[in-house]
Short mmCIF file of C-alpha atoms in Angstrom, two decimals:
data_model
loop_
_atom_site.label_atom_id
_atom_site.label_comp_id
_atom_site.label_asym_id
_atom_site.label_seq_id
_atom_site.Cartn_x
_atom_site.Cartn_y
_atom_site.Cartn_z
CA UNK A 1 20.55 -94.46 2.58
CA UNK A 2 24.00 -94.54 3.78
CA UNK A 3 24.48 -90.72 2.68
CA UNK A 4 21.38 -89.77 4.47
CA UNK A 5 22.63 -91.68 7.84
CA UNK A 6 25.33 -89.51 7.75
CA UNK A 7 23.30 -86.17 7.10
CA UNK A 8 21.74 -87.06 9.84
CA UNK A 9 24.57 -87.48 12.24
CA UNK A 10 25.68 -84.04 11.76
CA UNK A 11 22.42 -82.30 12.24
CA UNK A 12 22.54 -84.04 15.51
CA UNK A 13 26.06 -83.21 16.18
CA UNK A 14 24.42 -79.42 15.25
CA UNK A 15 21.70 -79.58 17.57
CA UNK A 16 23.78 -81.15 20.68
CA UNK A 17 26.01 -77.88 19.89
CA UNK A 18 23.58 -74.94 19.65
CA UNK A 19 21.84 -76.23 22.96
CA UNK A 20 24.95 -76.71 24.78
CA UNK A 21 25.74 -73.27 23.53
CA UNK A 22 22.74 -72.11 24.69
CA UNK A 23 23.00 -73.63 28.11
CA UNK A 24 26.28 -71.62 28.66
CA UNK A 25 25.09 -68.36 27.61
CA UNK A 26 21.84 -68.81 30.39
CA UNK A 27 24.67 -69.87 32.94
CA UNK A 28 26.83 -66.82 31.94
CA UNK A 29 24.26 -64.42 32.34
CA UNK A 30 22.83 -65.72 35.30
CA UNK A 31 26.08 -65.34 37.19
CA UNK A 32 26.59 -62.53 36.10
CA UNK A 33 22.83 -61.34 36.93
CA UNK A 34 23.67 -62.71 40.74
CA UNK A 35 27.56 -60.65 41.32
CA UNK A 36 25.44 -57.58 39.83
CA UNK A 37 23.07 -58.16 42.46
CA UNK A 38 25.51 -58.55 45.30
CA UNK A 39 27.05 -55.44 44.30
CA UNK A 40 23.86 -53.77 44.49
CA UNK A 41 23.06 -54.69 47.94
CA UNK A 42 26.67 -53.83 49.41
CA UNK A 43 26.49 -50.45 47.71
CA UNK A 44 23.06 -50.25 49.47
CA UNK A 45 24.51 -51.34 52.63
CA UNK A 46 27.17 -48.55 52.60
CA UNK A 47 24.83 -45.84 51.56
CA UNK A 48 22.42 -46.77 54.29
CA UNK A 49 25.89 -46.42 56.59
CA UNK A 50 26.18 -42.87 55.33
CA UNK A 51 22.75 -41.48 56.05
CA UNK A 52 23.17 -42.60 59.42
CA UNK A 53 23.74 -39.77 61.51
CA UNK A 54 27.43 -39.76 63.57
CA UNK A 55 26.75 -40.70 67.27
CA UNK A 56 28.68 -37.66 68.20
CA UNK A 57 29.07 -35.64 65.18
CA UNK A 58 30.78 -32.87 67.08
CA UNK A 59 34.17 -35.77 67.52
CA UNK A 60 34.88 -36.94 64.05
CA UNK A 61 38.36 -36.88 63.47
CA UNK A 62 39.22 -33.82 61.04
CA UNK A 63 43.21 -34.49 61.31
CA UNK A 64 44.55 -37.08 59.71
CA UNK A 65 44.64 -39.26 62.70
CA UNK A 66 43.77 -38.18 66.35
CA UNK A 67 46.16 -40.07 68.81
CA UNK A 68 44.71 -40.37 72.31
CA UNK A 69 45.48 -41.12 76.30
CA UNK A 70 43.22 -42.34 78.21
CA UNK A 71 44.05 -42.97 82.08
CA UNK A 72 42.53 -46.84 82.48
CA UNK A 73 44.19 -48.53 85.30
CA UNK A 74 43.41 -51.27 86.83
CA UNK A 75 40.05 -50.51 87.72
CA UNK A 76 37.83 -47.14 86.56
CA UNK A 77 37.45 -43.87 88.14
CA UNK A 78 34.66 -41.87 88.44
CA UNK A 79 36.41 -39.30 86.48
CA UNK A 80 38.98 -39.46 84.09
CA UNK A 81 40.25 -37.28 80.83
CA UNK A 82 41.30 -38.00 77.29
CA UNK A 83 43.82 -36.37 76.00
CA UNK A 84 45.33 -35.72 72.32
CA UNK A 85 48.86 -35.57 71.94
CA UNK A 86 49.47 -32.18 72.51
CA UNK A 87 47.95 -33.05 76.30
CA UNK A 88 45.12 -31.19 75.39
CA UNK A 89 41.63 -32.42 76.67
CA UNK A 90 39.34 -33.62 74.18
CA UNK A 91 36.55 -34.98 76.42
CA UNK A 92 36.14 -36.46 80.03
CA UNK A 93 34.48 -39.50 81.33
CA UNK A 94 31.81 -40.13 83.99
CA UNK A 95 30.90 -43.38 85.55
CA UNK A 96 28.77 -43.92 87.82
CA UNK A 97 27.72 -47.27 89.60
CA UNK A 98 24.02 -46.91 90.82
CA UNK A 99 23.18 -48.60 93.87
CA UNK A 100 21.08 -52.02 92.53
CA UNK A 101 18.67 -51.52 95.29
CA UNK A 102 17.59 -48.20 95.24
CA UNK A 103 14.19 -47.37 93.68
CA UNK A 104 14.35 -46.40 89.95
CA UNK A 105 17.59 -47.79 88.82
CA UNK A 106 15.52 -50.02 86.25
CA UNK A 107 18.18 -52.92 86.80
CA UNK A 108 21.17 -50.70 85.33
CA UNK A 109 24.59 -51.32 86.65
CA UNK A 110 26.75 -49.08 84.79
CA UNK A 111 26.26 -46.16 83.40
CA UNK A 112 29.51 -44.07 81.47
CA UNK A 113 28.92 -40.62 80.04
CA UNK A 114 31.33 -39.03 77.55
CA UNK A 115 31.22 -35.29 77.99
CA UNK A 116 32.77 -32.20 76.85
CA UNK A 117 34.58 -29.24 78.71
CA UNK A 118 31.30 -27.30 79.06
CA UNK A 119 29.86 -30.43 80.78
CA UNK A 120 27.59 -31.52 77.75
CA UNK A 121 26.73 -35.20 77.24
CA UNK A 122 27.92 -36.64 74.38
CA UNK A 123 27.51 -40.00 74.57
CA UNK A 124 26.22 -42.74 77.50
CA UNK A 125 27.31 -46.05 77.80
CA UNK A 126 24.63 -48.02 79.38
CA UNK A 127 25.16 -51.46 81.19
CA UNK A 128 22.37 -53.64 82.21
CA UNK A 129 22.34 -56.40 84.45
CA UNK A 130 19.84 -58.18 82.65
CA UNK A 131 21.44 -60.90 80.10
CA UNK A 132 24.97 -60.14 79.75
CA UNK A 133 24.46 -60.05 75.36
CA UNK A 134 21.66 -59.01 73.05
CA UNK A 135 21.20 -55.38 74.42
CA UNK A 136 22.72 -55.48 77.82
CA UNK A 137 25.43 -52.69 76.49
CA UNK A 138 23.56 -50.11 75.10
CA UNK A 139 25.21 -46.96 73.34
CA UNK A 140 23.01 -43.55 73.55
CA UNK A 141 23.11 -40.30 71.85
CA UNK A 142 23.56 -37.83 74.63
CA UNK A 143 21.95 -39.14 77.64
CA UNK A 144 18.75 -40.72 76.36
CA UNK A 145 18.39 -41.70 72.55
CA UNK A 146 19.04 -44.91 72.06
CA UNK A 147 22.08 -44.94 68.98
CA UNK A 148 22.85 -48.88 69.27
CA UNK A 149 24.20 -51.80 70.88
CA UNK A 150 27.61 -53.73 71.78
CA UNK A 151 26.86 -57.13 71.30
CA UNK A 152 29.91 -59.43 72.87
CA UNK A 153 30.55 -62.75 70.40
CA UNK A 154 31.55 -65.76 73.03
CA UNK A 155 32.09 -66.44 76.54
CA UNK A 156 34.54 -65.00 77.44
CA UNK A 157 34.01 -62.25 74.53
CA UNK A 158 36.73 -62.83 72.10
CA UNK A 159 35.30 -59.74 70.19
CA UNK A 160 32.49 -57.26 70.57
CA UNK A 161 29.70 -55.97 67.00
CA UNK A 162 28.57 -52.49 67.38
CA UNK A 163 25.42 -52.36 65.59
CA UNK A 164 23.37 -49.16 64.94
CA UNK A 165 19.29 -49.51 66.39
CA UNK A 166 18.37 -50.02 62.66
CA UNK A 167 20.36 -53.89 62.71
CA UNK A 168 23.67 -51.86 60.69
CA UNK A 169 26.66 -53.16 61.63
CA UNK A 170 29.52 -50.20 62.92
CA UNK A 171 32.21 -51.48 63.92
CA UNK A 172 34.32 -54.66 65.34
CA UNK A 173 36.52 -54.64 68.49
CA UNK A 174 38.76 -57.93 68.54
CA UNK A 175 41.46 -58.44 70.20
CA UNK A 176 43.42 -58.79 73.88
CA UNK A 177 40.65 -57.83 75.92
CA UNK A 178 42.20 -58.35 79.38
CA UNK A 179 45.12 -56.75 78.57
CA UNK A 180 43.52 -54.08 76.53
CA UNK A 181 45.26 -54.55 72.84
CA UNK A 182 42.31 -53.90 70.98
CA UNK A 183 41.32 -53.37 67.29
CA UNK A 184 38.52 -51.36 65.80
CA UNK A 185 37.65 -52.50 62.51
CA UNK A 186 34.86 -51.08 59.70
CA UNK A 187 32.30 -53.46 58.59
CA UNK A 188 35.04 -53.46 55.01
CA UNK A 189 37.54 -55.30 57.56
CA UNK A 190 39.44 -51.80 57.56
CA UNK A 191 41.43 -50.78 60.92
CA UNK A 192 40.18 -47.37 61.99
CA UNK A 193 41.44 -47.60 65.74
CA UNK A 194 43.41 -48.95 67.82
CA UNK A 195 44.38 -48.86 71.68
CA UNK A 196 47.02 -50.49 73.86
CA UNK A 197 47.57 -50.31 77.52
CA UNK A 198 51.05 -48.84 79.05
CA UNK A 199 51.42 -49.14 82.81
CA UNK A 200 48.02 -47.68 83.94
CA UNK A 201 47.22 -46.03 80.44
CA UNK A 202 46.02 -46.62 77.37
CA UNK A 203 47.33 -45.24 74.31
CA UNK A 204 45.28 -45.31 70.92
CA UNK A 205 44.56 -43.62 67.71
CA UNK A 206 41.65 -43.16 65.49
CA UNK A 207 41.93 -42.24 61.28
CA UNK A 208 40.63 -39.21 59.93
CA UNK A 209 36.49 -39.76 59.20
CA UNK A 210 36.28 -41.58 62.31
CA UNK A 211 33.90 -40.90 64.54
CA UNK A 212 36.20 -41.20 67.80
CA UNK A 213 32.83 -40.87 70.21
CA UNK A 214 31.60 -43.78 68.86
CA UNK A 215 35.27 -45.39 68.95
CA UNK A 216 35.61 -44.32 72.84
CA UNK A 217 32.22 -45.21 74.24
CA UNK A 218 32.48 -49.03 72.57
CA UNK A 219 36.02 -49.11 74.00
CA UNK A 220 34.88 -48.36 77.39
CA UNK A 221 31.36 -50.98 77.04
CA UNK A 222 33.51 -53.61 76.47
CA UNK A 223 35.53 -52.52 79.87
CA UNK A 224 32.69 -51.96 81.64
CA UNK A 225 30.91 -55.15 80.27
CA UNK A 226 34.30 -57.11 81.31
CA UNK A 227 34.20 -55.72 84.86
CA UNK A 228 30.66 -56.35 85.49
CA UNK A 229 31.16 -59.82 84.73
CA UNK A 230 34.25 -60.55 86.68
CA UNK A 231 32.59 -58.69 90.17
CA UNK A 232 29.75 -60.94 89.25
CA UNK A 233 31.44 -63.87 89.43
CA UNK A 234 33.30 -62.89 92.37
CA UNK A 235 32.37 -64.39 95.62
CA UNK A 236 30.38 -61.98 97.86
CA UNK A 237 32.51 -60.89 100.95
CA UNK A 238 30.78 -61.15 104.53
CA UNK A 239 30.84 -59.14 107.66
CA UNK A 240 31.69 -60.42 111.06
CA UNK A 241 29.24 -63.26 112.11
CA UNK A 242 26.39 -60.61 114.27
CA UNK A 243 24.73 -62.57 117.09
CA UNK A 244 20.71 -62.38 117.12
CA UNK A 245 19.13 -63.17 120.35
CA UNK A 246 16.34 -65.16 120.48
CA UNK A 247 13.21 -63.84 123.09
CA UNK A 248 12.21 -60.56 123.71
CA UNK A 249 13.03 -58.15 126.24
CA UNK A 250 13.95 -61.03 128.93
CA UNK A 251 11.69 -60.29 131.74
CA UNK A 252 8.96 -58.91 129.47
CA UNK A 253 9.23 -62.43 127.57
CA UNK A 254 8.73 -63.63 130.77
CA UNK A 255 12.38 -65.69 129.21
CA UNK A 256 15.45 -66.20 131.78
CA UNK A 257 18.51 -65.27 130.70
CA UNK A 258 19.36 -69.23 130.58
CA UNK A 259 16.94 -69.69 127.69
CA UNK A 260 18.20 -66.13 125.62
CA UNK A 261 20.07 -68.12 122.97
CA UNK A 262 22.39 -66.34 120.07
CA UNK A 263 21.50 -67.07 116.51
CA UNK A 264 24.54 -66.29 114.15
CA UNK A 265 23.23 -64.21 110.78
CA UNK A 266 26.15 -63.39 108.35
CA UNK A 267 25.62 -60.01 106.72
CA UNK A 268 27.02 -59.35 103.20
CA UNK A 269 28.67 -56.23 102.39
CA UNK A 270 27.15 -55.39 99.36
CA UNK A 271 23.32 -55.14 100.97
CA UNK A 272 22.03 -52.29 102.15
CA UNK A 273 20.56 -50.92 105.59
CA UNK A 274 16.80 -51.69 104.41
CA UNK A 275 17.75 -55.16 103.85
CA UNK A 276 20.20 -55.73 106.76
CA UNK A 277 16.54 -55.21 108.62
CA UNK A 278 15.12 -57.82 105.91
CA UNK A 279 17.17 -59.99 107.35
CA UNK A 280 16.15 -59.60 110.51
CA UNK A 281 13.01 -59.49 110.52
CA UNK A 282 13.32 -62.83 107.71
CA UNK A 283 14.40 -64.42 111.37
CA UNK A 284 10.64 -63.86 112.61
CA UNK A 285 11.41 -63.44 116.52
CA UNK A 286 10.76 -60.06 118.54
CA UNK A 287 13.56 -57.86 118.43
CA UNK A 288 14.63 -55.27 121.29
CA UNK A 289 16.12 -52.12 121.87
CA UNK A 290 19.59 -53.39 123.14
CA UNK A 291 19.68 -55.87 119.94
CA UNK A 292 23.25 -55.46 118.44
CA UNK A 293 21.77 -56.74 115.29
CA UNK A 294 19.01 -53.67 115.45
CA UNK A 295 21.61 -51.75 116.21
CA UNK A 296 23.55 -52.50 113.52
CA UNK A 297 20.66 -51.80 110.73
CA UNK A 298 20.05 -48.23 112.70
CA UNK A 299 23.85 -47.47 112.62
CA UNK A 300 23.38 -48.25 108.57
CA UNK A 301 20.57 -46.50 108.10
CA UNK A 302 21.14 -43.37 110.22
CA UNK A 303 23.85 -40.86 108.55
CA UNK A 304 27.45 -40.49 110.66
CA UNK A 305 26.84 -37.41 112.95
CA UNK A 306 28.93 -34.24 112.47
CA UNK A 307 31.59 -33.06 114.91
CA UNK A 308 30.33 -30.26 116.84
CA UNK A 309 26.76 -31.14 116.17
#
């Protein structure tokens, strides 16, 4: 009996072994089933980056690295160049500021074109003045195909995810964003550009591979986006206080000039003539010819006249 008690211990002591065995061997190849996995999907991930046509294919850097000036002062011009550093130009930049009240603007407030010496878009940089994330910067293949979006992370933006239409992430831009020392990074955490502002330009370079249109236009959304939101949250500036007379034409409102009173209705600067006459007419009282306020919306609305005309 006692012989048998033992015999039976060690099977046991067996049988506790083969299953803990067991349970390592499923552990073992179930980790390694999930890292195989993970490596599948990055390799994916960066295949599906490859087939994704350049947003300017005509500006990917063929050099070994493409250094670049780029005049950004203190505030944009309508016009500027980029340079190489040999001074030659590699492209030029538009931007334009549409006027938020004129008929078909479709609520955009900045709009940035990258274009070549013959004058053909490359890229567009629009800003919308809807929500100021999601897809208020949007990045377009020459003037009208959408490519992707600059998403800003924070408030204020400590960085700024370019992400193709598809939901692919580009690239990352972190950094000094009010002083313009900025970082481009790959979605592999790899630095493929750089800028850095001297005086009123900005130096930078991009790695070979890169495409440097896609480099520029997120460089100059996340100026643009920065601008837009400080002139937003500046306070609006006002013109001279403009008297508005109450009554009509005096004897024709059968008013004396005793009872013509001045009303006092500020003006901003940033309206224009249509709704300096909103205004007025907001006031609901008869208006006539010798108005200064009426005056004022004509002199808006009616183009300065030409000497000699």
């Amino acid at each position: 009996n006692v012989e048998a008690g033992r015999g039976a211990a060690v099977c046991t002591g067996m049988a506790c072994h083969g299953e803990s065995l067991q349970v390592m061997l499923v552990l073992i190849f179930l980790t390694t089933s999930i890292v195989t996995i993970m490596c599948a999907l990055n390799s994916f991930r960066e295949d599906k980056e490859e087939q994704i046509t350049p947003l300017c294919p005509q500006m990917v850097v063929k050099e070994s690295e493409l250094a670049f000036t780029m005049a950004l002062g203190s505030q944009v011009e309508e016009t500027m160049d980029i340079t190489d550093q040999e001074g030659k130009t590699r492209c030029k930049v538009l931007v334009d500021y549409p006027d938020p009240f004129r008929p078909g603007t479709s609520g955009v407030a900045a709009t940035v074109r990258l274009v070549n010496e013959f004058g053909d878009i490359l890229g567009t940089v629009v800003a919308r003045n809807v929500a100021m994330q999601g897809q208020g910067l949007a990045l377009c293949r020459g003037s009208h195909e959408i490519f992707g979006f600059v998403e800003p992370e924070g408030h204020p933006p400590k960085r700024y995810h370019v992400r193709h239409r598809t939901g692919v992430h580009m690239l990352t831009l972190t950094g000094d964003f009010g002083e313009m020392d900025i970082g481009v990074f790959n979605p592999a955490r790899v630095m493929v550009g750089s800028v850095k502002k001297v005086g009123d330009e900005c130096h930078g370079r991009i790695l070979q591979h890169v495409d440097s249109g896609l480099v520029l236009c997120s460089l100059l959304a996340t100026y643009i986006h920065r601008r837009l939101a400080t002139t937003a949250a500046a306070p609006a500036r006002a013109l001279p206080q403009v008297p508005v007379f109450e009554g009509g034409e005096g004897e024709d409102a059968g008013l004396d000039e005793e009872d013509v009173q001045p009303r006092i209705v500020q003006i901003s600067t940033d309206v224009s003539p249509q709704q300096v006459r909103g205004v007025l007419e907001a006031q609901a009282l008869p208006r006539s010819n010798s108005d200064p306020a009426v005056g004022l919306a004509r002199t808006l609305e009616e183009p300065p006249a030409m000497p000699g005309s």
